[in-house]
C-alpha cells in the first residue's frame, strides 16, 4: 500500500483521502507516478493513468488502429459498486480513444446463472449511461468454437482427459513448496483423449469422473500452469444454450478465446487475475486464434462501509436481511438507483478514484460527496416535515398561497406553497428547555417560517401524560419578505400546511454496515468460516420509517423524481412504492458533508 500525503489543493485529491492511511488510487505502483486526479480523462500528458498510457502507446505505434475493450460480468448476481468502476473504465477508455466496448455475459457456469441477472445487468449498464458495441455477446455463443479449439489442443498434444477424482486432482496439484504429480492419463495419445472427450460431451461419463486439462507443466512455480482444467462435465441445462451441452468450459479457458473472437485489444481485469495471465497467454499462443488480446490488471475498487462481493450480497438477499437486490441500502447498481444515487455522480466518483495497480480503500464519503454534487444543482427544493408537531397560527387572518422558486436556479420554475391556520413544524425544531446555542423555537421565542412570516410561540399544549401536542403561535404580519422592526430573528425553520399538506412515508437510510470493513470477522467470531460472522457487522438502525407531511408540490412527484427537502437532505420518490395519493420518499443522503475537500 502506498500512503500519499496529499498537499495539493486539488479538490479531487483531497476528496480521495479520508486520512493519511488511505491510498489515492491513482498512484501507479510500478511507475510511482501520481496521476493528477483532475485529468484522469485526459488522453496525454502527466494526467494519464497506466492503462490509458498503454493504449496511447499502442495507438501511436499503430499496434492497433482502433481499440476494443469489453465488460464481462458473470450473470450470477446483480452488479455492484465495484462493477461500476470496471464499466466506467472499459466503456470510458473506449469512448475517449474512439474505440469500441462490448458487453459480454461470461456465462460459463450455468448452475449459478439466471436470465433475471442477465436482464438486470443490461439495464444497469444502460442506466449508467453507456451503450455497448452492437449486440450483447454471450460466452455461451462461442461454446461450439471453444469445443472445436479444445479438439485442436488435444490433437496438438496440448490437452488430455484426466479421469482422476476432483479430490485426487487437487491433492496431486502440489503446493508452493512441492511440485505436482502427473496424472496417470497425462501421456494418453491424442486418439484416446479424443474418444474420452467425446464421451464427456455425449453424457457417457458422469460429472466428477473426467475433466479436460491443458498439458503444460506440473512443476511450474505458477500453480495456474499446473495443467489447469479446461472443461468439466455438468449435467445442467444452460439459460442460453438449453440442453445441448454436457460439458462447460472453465472461465480461464473461455475468457482469452472469447476476447480473441471479439477482437478485443485490451482485456482489462482486476488484480486477482495477475497470476492467471501466463495461462491466458498460453491459450492464445497454442490455439492461435486471429486476435491477440492483451490482459492488463488494475486494482479492485474497495470502499469503506461497503460490501462488494456478489456472493455476500446474495446472502443478504437470500436470508431476507434486505428487501431484495434493489433494497436502497444495497451497494448494487439497482439498489443505488432506487436509493436515488445518480449515474453522473457514480461516474464522477470513478473518475476521481482513478485507476492504478495499488490496492486501497476509498472513503465512502467521497462517493457521497459526488452524489451530493450531482444533486445540488438539479434537485428542486421543497418542504417536508418528517416528525410533525401541530402549530396553530392564532392571528393569521385567512389561508393564503405563497409563490416561491423551486431552486436558486430560477430556470427550475416556481411552486405554490399554501399557508393555513394550522401548520406542522418538526418536533426537533421546538425545545421547551433549549440547550445552549439552540436557534429554533422556544416558548416566548421567535423564529422565521421559511418563505413566510416570523412567528412567536405563545402557548404550549400538552396531553395528560405531559407530551407536547400543539403550539399556539402568532405571526408578525409585517414580516413577509422583510426583517422585523427593531429585533433580529436568527432561526429559520421549515413547515407544511396541515390542511393542504400530504401525508407521506419517508424512509431514512443509514449505512448498511456499522463497521468500516464489513467483511472483517468481528472479534467475537467463532472462527468458523461457515457461520458468516461478518453478518454481525450489519447496522441494526439502517432503516427508519417516518410518517411525514409534505407540501403539495412534492406530492405531485412521479416515481424517480429527486428533491432537496429543505434542511433535511436529498430524497427520491420511490420507484416501487410511491403513488401520488400515497407518496413514499427515500432519503438519498442528508445534507451534511462529512467530506471537507481542500
Ligand atoms: P464478485 O467478486 O463480486 O463476484 P466478480 O469479479 O466475480 O465479482 P464478475 O461478474 O466476474 O464479478 O465481474 C465482471 C467484471 O467486473 C470483471 O472484469 C471484474 O474484474 C470486474 N469487477 C468486479 N468487482 C470489481 C471491483 N470491486 N472493482 C473493480 N472491478 C471489479
Ligand atoms: Mg468473477
XYZ file of C-alpha atoms and ligand atoms in Angstrom:
630
model
C 0.000 0.000 0.000
C 1.268 3.460 -0.814
C 0.418 6.253 1.523
C 0.306 9.597 -0.074
C 0.434 12.814 1.790
C -1.668 14.974 -0.372
C -0.551 18.520 -0.234
C -2.168 19.781 -3.370
C -5.329 21.767 -3.055
C -6.929 19.691 -5.744
C -10.487 19.024 -4.734
C -10.335 15.529 -6.066
C -7.036 14.668 -4.470
C -8.220 15.795 -1.103
C -11.515 14.102 -1.648
C -9.973 10.706 -2.240
C -8.088 10.822 1.032
C -10.011 10.482 4.236
C -6.894 10.158 6.330
C -3.226 9.558 5.808
C -3.879 5.823 5.971
C -5.830 5.978 2.765
C -4.400 5.398 -0.642
C -5.033 7.632 -3.566
C -5.889 5.032 -6.119
C -4.285 6.800 -8.941
C -0.773 6.252 -7.812
C 0.771 3.762 -10.150
C 2.830 1.412 -8.058
C 5.052 0.482 -10.949
C 5.972 3.931 -12.080
C 5.409 5.646 -8.755
C 3.681 8.305 -10.769
C 0.799 10.107 -9.163
C -1.991 10.805 -11.529
C -3.498 14.233 -11.408
C -6.988 13.294 -10.435
C -8.365 16.266 -12.293
C -7.132 14.863 -15.516
C -7.764 11.168 -15.478
C -9.842 11.514 -18.612
C -7.118 13.336 -20.440
C -5.520 11.488 -23.313
C -1.924 12.507 -22.972
C 0.450 14.281 -20.640
C 1.159 13.622 -16.990
C -2.512 13.018 -16.157
C -2.589 9.685 -17.905
C -3.166 6.533 -15.809
C -1.144 3.441 -16.697
C -3.919 1.818 -18.756
C -4.534 4.923 -20.806
C -0.773 5.268 -21.234
C -0.560 1.738 -22.680
C -3.476 2.376 -25.010
C -1.991 5.683 -26.160
C 1.253 3.944 -26.956
C -0.441 1.100 -28.807
C -2.300 3.592 -30.973
C 0.767 5.768 -31.542
C 2.869 2.771 -32.593
C -0.032 1.540 -34.765
C -0.054 -1.772 -32.942
C -3.797 -1.161 -33.098
C -5.690 1.291 -35.225
C -8.760 1.026 -33.030
C -9.046 -0.329 -29.522
C -11.760 -2.756 -28.415
C -12.492 -3.406 -24.731
C -15.209 -5.425 -23.075
C -17.127 -5.540 -19.815
C -17.572 -9.247 -18.992
C -19.866 -9.826 -15.994
C -20.936 -13.288 -14.977
C -24.744 -13.297 -14.679
C -24.735 -14.855 -11.213
C -25.924 -11.810 -9.288
C -26.600 -8.102 -9.632
C -23.844 -5.629 -10.453
C -22.385 -3.647 -7.577
C -20.274 -0.557 -6.968
C -17.088 -2.469 -7.833
C -18.507 -3.257 -11.245
C -19.271 0.429 -11.768
C -15.527 1.038 -11.747
C -14.947 -1.669 -14.334
C -17.816 -0.390 -16.507
C -16.602 3.218 -16.360
C -13.086 2.090 -17.182
C -13.929 -0.206 -20.093
C -16.598 1.982 -21.677
C -14.731 5.140 -20.681
C -11.443 4.340 -22.426
C -13.285 3.071 -25.490
C -15.134 6.381 -25.728
C -12.060 8.513 -25.081
C -9.957 6.711 -27.689
C -12.738 6.391 -30.300
C -12.754 2.648 -29.775
C -15.465 0.109 -29.057
C -16.615 -1.632 -25.904
C -18.506 -4.923 -25.950
C -20.848 -6.176 -23.277
C -20.265 -9.881 -22.804
C -22.115 -12.125 -20.411
C -19.494 -14.536 -19.172
C -21.949 -17.350 -18.782
C -19.808 -20.458 -18.464
C -21.230 -21.709 -15.163
C -24.946 -22.378 -15.648
C -25.588 -23.582 -12.077
C -25.280 -20.072 -10.646
C -26.669 -18.064 -13.544
C -30.155 -16.771 -14.323
C -31.950 -14.788 -17.012
C -33.109 -12.284 -14.377
C -29.473 -11.442 -13.691
C -28.803 -11.021 -17.413
C -31.749 -8.607 -17.790
C -30.669 -6.518 -14.835
C -27.064 -6.297 -15.981
C -28.178 -4.814 -19.311
C -30.464 -2.342 -17.567
C -27.734 -1.288 -15.139
C -25.117 -0.629 -17.825
C -27.586 1.458 -19.825
C -28.664 3.364 -16.743
C -25.053 4.298 -16.045
C -25.113 5.953 -19.448
C -23.193 3.513 -21.603
C -24.101 1.767 -24.833
C -22.237 -1.331 -25.887
C -20.970 -2.015 -29.355
C -23.531 -3.993 -31.408
C -25.449 -6.866 -29.887
C -24.985 -8.164 -26.360
C -22.452 -11.021 -26.526
C -22.526 -14.273 -24.649
C -19.545 -16.508 -23.963
C -22.044 -19.339 -24.426
C -22.459 -18.325 -28.080
C -18.853 -19.415 -28.547
C -19.265 -22.872 -26.988
C -19.016 -24.675 -30.337
C -15.893 -22.767 -31.353
C -14.351 -23.331 -27.918
C -15.129 -27.042 -28.230
C -13.512 -27.209 -31.668
C -10.436 -25.490 -30.293
C -10.323 -27.954 -27.411
C -10.181 -30.726 -30.014
C -7.378 -28.869 -31.765
C -5.468 -28.713 -28.458
C -5.971 -32.456 -27.948
C -4.722 -33.155 -31.461
C -1.674 -30.953 -30.878
C -0.881 -32.908 -27.720
C -1.648 -29.858 -25.578
C -4.655 -31.248 -23.701
C -5.733 -34.565 -22.201
C -8.702 -36.090 -20.433
C -7.975 -36.777 -16.793
C -10.003 -39.497 -15.054
C -8.854 -38.721 -11.526
C -11.445 -37.629 -8.994
C -11.631 -33.901 -8.222
C -10.074 -34.706 -4.836
C -7.130 -36.533 -6.427
C -6.596 -33.726 -8.883
C -6.488 -31.260 -6.036
C -4.050 -33.338 -3.993
C -1.796 -34.001 -6.976
C -1.550 -30.339 -7.863
C 1.104 -29.888 -5.151
C 1.601 -26.579 -3.424
C 4.031 -23.690 -3.259
C 6.756 -25.957 -1.874
C 6.006 -29.240 -3.633
C 5.703 -29.813 -7.375
C 2.565 -31.527 -8.633
C 2.254 -35.214 -9.539
C 1.463 -36.241 -13.114
C -1.952 -37.720 -13.776
C -1.962 -41.385 -14.934
C -3.718 -40.104 -18.082
C -1.176 -37.403 -18.852
C 0.549 -39.378 -21.585
C -2.503 -40.813 -23.301
C -2.451 -40.467 -27.080
C -4.499 -37.756 -28.788
C -6.695 -40.522 -30.246
C -7.516 -41.842 -26.747
C -8.174 -38.327 -25.493
C -10.493 -37.551 -28.378
C -12.648 -40.587 -27.586
C -12.820 -39.719 -23.893
C -13.586 -36.049 -24.608
C -16.403 -37.144 -26.891
C -17.714 -39.352 -24.056
C -17.640 -36.354 -21.733
C -19.854 -34.355 -24.055
C -22.194 -37.214 -25.022
C -23.123 -37.905 -21.403
C -21.415 -41.293 -21.235
C -19.158 -40.007 -18.479
C -20.706 -38.646 -15.307
C -19.966 -35.291 -13.685
C -16.885 -35.583 -11.485
C -15.405 -38.546 -13.324
C -13.465 -36.719 -16.048
C -12.111 -33.306 -16.966
C -10.146 -31.968 -19.903
C -6.834 -30.455 -18.794
C -4.195 -28.386 -20.534
C -0.854 -30.184 -20.702
C 1.638 -27.592 -19.508
C 3.912 -28.226 -16.529
C 3.046 -29.971 -13.267
C 6.146 -28.495 -11.645
C 5.564 -24.870 -12.659
C 6.106 -22.399 -9.834
C 2.851 -20.805 -11.037
C 0.142 -23.179 -9.786
C -2.189 -21.904 -12.517
C 0.107 -23.545 -15.068
C -0.015 -26.998 -13.463
C -2.245 -28.494 -16.116
C -5.305 -26.311 -15.450
C -8.753 -27.706 -16.151
C -10.291 -26.597 -19.458
C -13.644 -28.400 -19.351
C -15.772 -30.093 -16.729
C -18.936 -32.166 -17.031
C -22.093 -30.543 -15.665
C -25.405 -32.162 -16.313
C -27.410 -28.981 -16.110
C -29.240 -27.018 -18.780
C -27.957 -23.570 -19.682
C -30.086 -20.417 -19.740
C -28.893 -19.652 -23.300
C -27.977 -22.994 -24.893
C -30.576 -25.240 -23.281
C -29.810 -28.978 -23.038
C -27.168 -29.148 -25.757
C -24.000 -29.106 -23.696
C -23.000 -31.616 -21.049
C -19.590 -30.040 -20.630
C -18.799 -26.429 -19.895
C -15.514 -24.555 -20.399
C -13.701 -23.063 -17.450
C -13.538 -19.280 -17.193
C -9.753 -19.211 -17.671
C -10.041 -21.109 -20.954
C -13.162 -19.384 -22.277
C -12.103 -15.849 -21.443
C -8.974 -15.318 -23.576
C -10.609 -17.065 -26.520
C -13.829 -15.065 -26.214
C -11.649 -11.962 -26.171
C -9.883 -13.140 -29.329
C -13.134 -13.978 -31.118
C -14.426 -10.477 -30.440
C -11.189 -8.798 -31.492
C -10.637 -7.381 -28.005
C -7.344 -5.489 -27.917
C -7.119 -4.683 -24.208
C -8.685 -7.114 -21.772
C -8.897 -5.165 -18.524
C -9.451 -7.161 -15.365
C -8.809 -6.960 -11.646
C -5.522 -7.778 -9.932
C -6.520 -11.216 -8.686
C -6.124 -12.377 -12.287
C -2.488 -11.361 -12.462
C -1.305 -14.938 -11.792
C -3.702 -16.216 -14.444
C -2.150 -14.084 -17.158
C 0.503 -16.699 -18.028
C -2.277 -19.177 -18.793
C -4.244 -16.538 -20.712
C -1.195 -16.078 -22.933
C -0.614 -19.847 -23.180
C -4.141 -20.379 -24.503
C -3.740 -17.671 -27.151
C -0.304 -18.997 -28.099
C -1.451 -22.624 -28.520
C -4.831 -22.058 -30.156
C -3.601 -19.250 -32.415
C -6.941 -17.540 -32.973
C -6.984 -14.482 -35.224
C -6.869 -11.866 -32.485
C -4.144 -11.379 -29.883
C -5.783 -9.709 -26.901
C -3.642 -8.472 -24.040
C -4.716 -8.842 -20.434
C -3.987 -5.879 -18.167
C -4.827 -5.912 -14.464
C -5.897 -2.999 -12.277
C -6.844 -2.803 -8.618
C -10.344 -3.580 -7.439
C -12.448 -0.833 -6.029
C -12.875 -1.181 -2.281
C -14.952 1.370 -0.419
C -15.222 1.509 3.342
C -18.548 0.535 4.967
C -19.421 -1.071 1.624
C -19.629 -4.721 0.640
C -18.501 -5.526 -2.893
C -18.869 -9.256 -3.183
C -21.723 -10.700 -5.174
C -21.678 -13.862 -3.098
C -22.129 -11.951 0.145
C -24.699 -9.570 -1.296
C -26.658 -12.616 -2.425
C -26.511 -13.951 1.111
C -28.179 -10.745 2.387
C -30.928 -11.157 -0.193
C -31.407 -14.903 0.351
C -31.592 -14.509 4.128
C -34.108 -11.667 3.882
C -31.779 -9.261 5.666
C -32.609 -6.685 2.998
C -35.772 -6.390 0.918
C -34.054 -7.559 -2.288
C -31.167 -6.855 -4.667
C -32.640 -3.379 -5.144
C -33.012 -2.535 -1.470
C -31.909 1.119 -1.306
C -29.244 0.214 1.261
C -27.571 -2.246 -1.106
C -24.406 -1.156 -2.972
C -25.808 -2.823 -6.081
C -26.474 -0.575 -9.051
C -30.163 -1.476 -8.704
C -30.072 -0.533 -5.009
C -28.185 2.695 -5.594
C -30.597 3.624 -8.399
C -33.616 3.073 -6.150
C -31.858 4.954 -3.361
C -31.633 7.919 -5.719
C -27.917 7.976 -6.498
C -27.307 9.467 -9.940
C -25.373 7.953 -12.840
C -23.474 11.253 -13.161
C -22.431 11.090 -9.515
C -21.251 7.487 -9.849
C -19.266 8.234 -12.988
C -17.705 11.275 -11.353
C -16.752 9.110 -8.366
C -14.990 6.566 -10.580
C -13.146 9.293 -12.405
C -11.916 10.821 -9.153
C -10.860 7.438 -7.790
C -8.808 6.760 -10.906
C -7.082 3.561 -11.955
C -3.930 2.012 -10.559
C -2.267 -1.226 -9.557
C -2.214 -0.453 -5.863
C -4.966 -1.814 -3.688
C -6.526 0.643 -1.343
C -9.763 1.533 0.351
C -11.663 4.603 -0.756
C -13.623 6.698 1.742
C -17.359 6.246 1.203
C -17.522 9.980 1.965
C -16.081 10.612 -1.489
C -18.942 8.696 -3.081
C -21.490 10.619 -1.019
C -19.772 13.874 -1.887
C -20.017 13.090 -5.619
C -23.679 12.169 -5.323
C -24.498 15.381 -3.435
C -22.589 17.401 -6.010
C -24.630 15.889 -8.785
C -27.879 16.708 -6.972
C -27.130 20.170 -5.717
C -27.841 21.998 -8.935
C -30.606 19.797 -10.250
C -32.843 18.705 -7.377
C -35.782 21.091 -6.855
C -36.368 22.135 -3.269
C -39.429 21.573 -1.174
C -40.565 21.410 2.418
C -41.360 18.186 4.230
C -41.921 17.834 7.942
C -40.574 14.461 8.992
C -41.712 14.497 12.659
C -44.856 16.646 12.609
C -45.860 18.863 15.533
C -49.075 20.820 15.089
C -48.949 24.616 15.304
C -51.981 26.919 15.229
C -51.321 30.398 13.890
C -53.874 32.208 16.030
C -53.790 35.556 14.224
C -53.429 34.525 10.580
C -56.469 36.250 9.063
C -57.001 33.745 6.264
C -55.386 30.956 4.307
C -53.083 32.192 1.573
C -50.854 30.913 -1.191
C -47.195 31.861 -1.373
C -45.149 31.500 -4.560
C -41.545 30.520 -4.483
C -38.787 29.375 -6.770
C -38.151 25.655 -6.805
C -34.435 26.256 -6.737
C -31.901 29.109 -6.610
C -31.594 28.379 -10.322
C -34.848 30.045 -11.332
C -34.961 28.072 -14.566
C -36.343 25.198 -12.492
C -39.569 27.159 -12.115
C -41.918 28.103 -9.280
C -44.208 26.353 -6.886
C -47.271 27.315 -4.835
C -46.954 26.943 -1.075
C -50.245 27.106 0.818
C -50.129 28.709 4.258
C -53.095 27.907 6.512
C -54.007 28.486 10.143
C -52.834 25.056 11.095
C -49.381 24.020 10.067
C -46.812 21.399 11.052
C -43.271 22.035 12.118
C -40.660 19.459 13.038
C -40.681 18.345 16.684
C -36.933 18.774 16.738
C -37.323 22.481 15.931
C -39.030 23.198 19.260
C -37.479 22.910 22.722
C -39.155 23.859 25.987
C -35.800 23.829 27.727
C -33.393 24.721 24.959
C -29.823 23.502 25.040
C -27.140 26.188 24.716
C -26.945 27.699 21.256
C -30.415 26.467 20.210
C -31.568 28.854 17.472
C -35.001 27.466 16.737
C -38.341 27.828 18.511
C -38.697 28.108 22.297
C -41.644 29.253 24.474
C -41.992 33.013 24.029
C -39.313 32.983 21.340
C -39.441 33.861 17.663
C -38.387 32.025 14.541
C -38.913 32.594 10.837
C -41.110 30.184 8.932
C -39.154 29.549 5.743
C -40.511 31.651 2.860
C -43.207 33.111 5.202
C -43.687 35.125 8.394
C -41.812 35.435 11.643
C -43.738 33.513 14.309
C -43.783 33.704 18.125
C -44.656 30.788 20.401
C -47.333 31.939 22.847
C -48.558 28.707 24.381
C -47.550 25.043 24.667
C -50.388 22.494 24.865
C -49.776 19.072 26.417
C -51.793 15.894 26.830
C -52.442 14.118 30.142
C -49.101 12.333 30.021
C -47.284 15.627 29.581
C -46.364 15.223 25.901
C -46.418 18.349 23.801
C -49.294 18.043 21.330
C -49.639 21.514 19.899
C -48.239 25.017 19.931
C -50.262 28.204 19.745
C -48.299 30.836 17.898
C -48.838 34.261 16.413
C -47.244 35.637 13.299
C -45.880 39.143 12.764
C -47.896 40.128 9.713
C -45.324 42.765 8.791
C -42.524 40.291 8.116
C -43.355 38.720 4.774
C -40.199 39.119 2.701
C -38.699 41.602 5.184
C -36.994 41.689 8.549
C -38.996 42.544 11.677
C -38.663 46.050 13.094
C -36.162 46.597 15.870
C -35.122 42.997 16.551
C -33.163 40.160 14.966
C -34.664 36.732 14.383
C -31.933 34.227 13.692
C -33.603 30.850 13.270
C -35.410 29.715 10.130
C -37.459 26.530 10.196
C -39.410 24.667 7.550
C -43.090 23.874 7.825
C -46.040 22.445 5.895
C -49.727 23.400 5.864
C -51.642 20.882 7.979
C -54.736 21.274 5.866
C -53.124 21.146 2.420
C -50.034 19.096 3.175
C -49.980 15.450 2.093
C -49.106 12.574 4.431
C -46.107 10.673 3.114
C -43.957 7.769 4.151
C -40.322 8.764 4.412
C -37.624 6.123 4.598
C -34.427 7.249 6.239
C -31.482 5.101 5.222
C -28.207 4.881 7.044
C -25.187 2.779 6.083
C -25.963 -0.920 5.871
C -22.859 -1.808 7.875
C -21.622 -0.131 11.006
C -18.018 -1.214 10.582
C -15.516 0.207 8.112
C -14.666 -3.224 6.769
C -17.961 -5.142 6.527
C -16.149 -8.345 5.604
C -13.897 -8.397 8.638
C -14.708 -11.046 11.195
C -15.895 -9.378 14.386
C -13.637 -10.089 17.373
C -16.241 -12.314 18.930
C -16.324 -14.529 15.821
C -16.144 -18.267 16.339
C -13.507 -18.587 13.642
C -15.709 -20.965 11.691
C -15.903 -19.541 8.190
C -19.209 -21.314 7.549
C -21.016 -19.168 10.098
C -20.689 -15.964 8.030
C -19.629 -13.992 11.078
C -19.430 -10.807 9.006
C -23.234 -10.605 9.179
C -22.786 -9.304 12.726
C -21.393 -6.109 11.178
C -24.827 -5.133 9.843
C -26.110 -1.826 11.187
C -29.373 -2.585 13.058
C -30.541 1.021 12.504
C -30.015 1.248 8.759
C -33.708 1.883 8.052
C -36.101 4.160 9.893
C -39.628 4.779 8.585
C -41.265 8.119 9.390
C -44.825 9.382 8.913
C -44.160 12.763 7.391
C -46.223 15.528 5.818
C -45.008 17.084 2.579
C -46.012 20.264 0.762
C -48.483 19.638 -2.075
C -45.911 20.407 -4.787
C -43.890 17.395 -3.604
C -46.840 15.051 -3.619
C -47.154 15.740 -7.348
C -43.852 13.907 -7.820
C -43.675 10.869 -10.021
C -41.597 7.866 -9.081
C -37.917 8.614 -9.595
C -38.185 12.406 -9.078
C -35.456 13.747 -6.824
C -35.730 16.695 -4.427
C -33.933 18.521 -1.727
C -36.203 18.638 1.315
C -35.097 21.888 2.901
C -32.835 21.372 5.902
C -33.305 17.577 5.719
C -31.487 16.131 2.749
C -31.935 14.757 -0.731
C -34.893 12.475 -1.381
C -36.346 10.459 -4.248
C -39.902 9.297 -4.867
C -39.535 5.525 -4.523
C -39.574 3.648 -7.813
C -41.622 0.767 -6.443
C -43.980 2.066 -3.759
C -44.582 5.759 -4.500
C -48.054 6.867 -5.610
C -49.278 10.449 -5.741
C -52.108 9.638 -3.326
C -49.681 7.773 -1.062
C -46.250 9.290 -1.538
C -43.176 7.347 -0.470
C -39.780 9.054 -0.404
C -36.353 7.524 0.175
C -33.654 9.633 1.694
C -30.759 9.631 -0.753
C -28.362 11.384 1.629
C -28.545 14.028 4.279
C -27.100 17.468 3.572
C -24.177 17.110 5.919
C -20.927 16.636 4.073
C -18.522 14.743 6.278
C -16.129 15.333 3.466
C -14.142 18.535 3.528
C -12.438 18.936 0.205
C -9.254 21.039 0.305
P -17.640 -10.626 -7.252
O -16.309 -10.864 -6.595
O -18.463 -9.622 -6.582
O -18.387 -11.876 -7.551
P -16.638 -10.805 -9.849
O -15.331 -10.220 -10.182
O -16.676 -12.262 -9.647
O -17.240 -10.004 -8.640
P -17.697 -10.590 -12.453
O -19.101 -10.648 -12.880
O -16.804 -11.694 -12.857
O -17.747 -10.450 -10.889
O -17.058 -9.185 -12.793
C -17.152 -8.556 -14.053
C -16.027 -7.581 -14.183
O -16.082 -6.617 -13.124
C -14.686 -8.279 -14.064
O -13.849 -7.812 -15.090
C -14.202 -7.896 -12.717
O -12.806 -7.845 -12.676
C -14.844 -6.518 -12.501
N -15.011 -6.241 -11.071
C -15.671 -6.972 -10.153
N -15.561 -6.446 -8.933
C -14.801 -5.327 -9.063
C -14.314 -4.319 -8.161
N -14.587 -4.368 -6.854
N -13.578 -3.317 -8.667
C -13.304 -3.253 -9.982
N -13.729 -4.159 -10.881
C -14.467 -5.178 -10.447
Mg -15.902 -13.401 -11.317
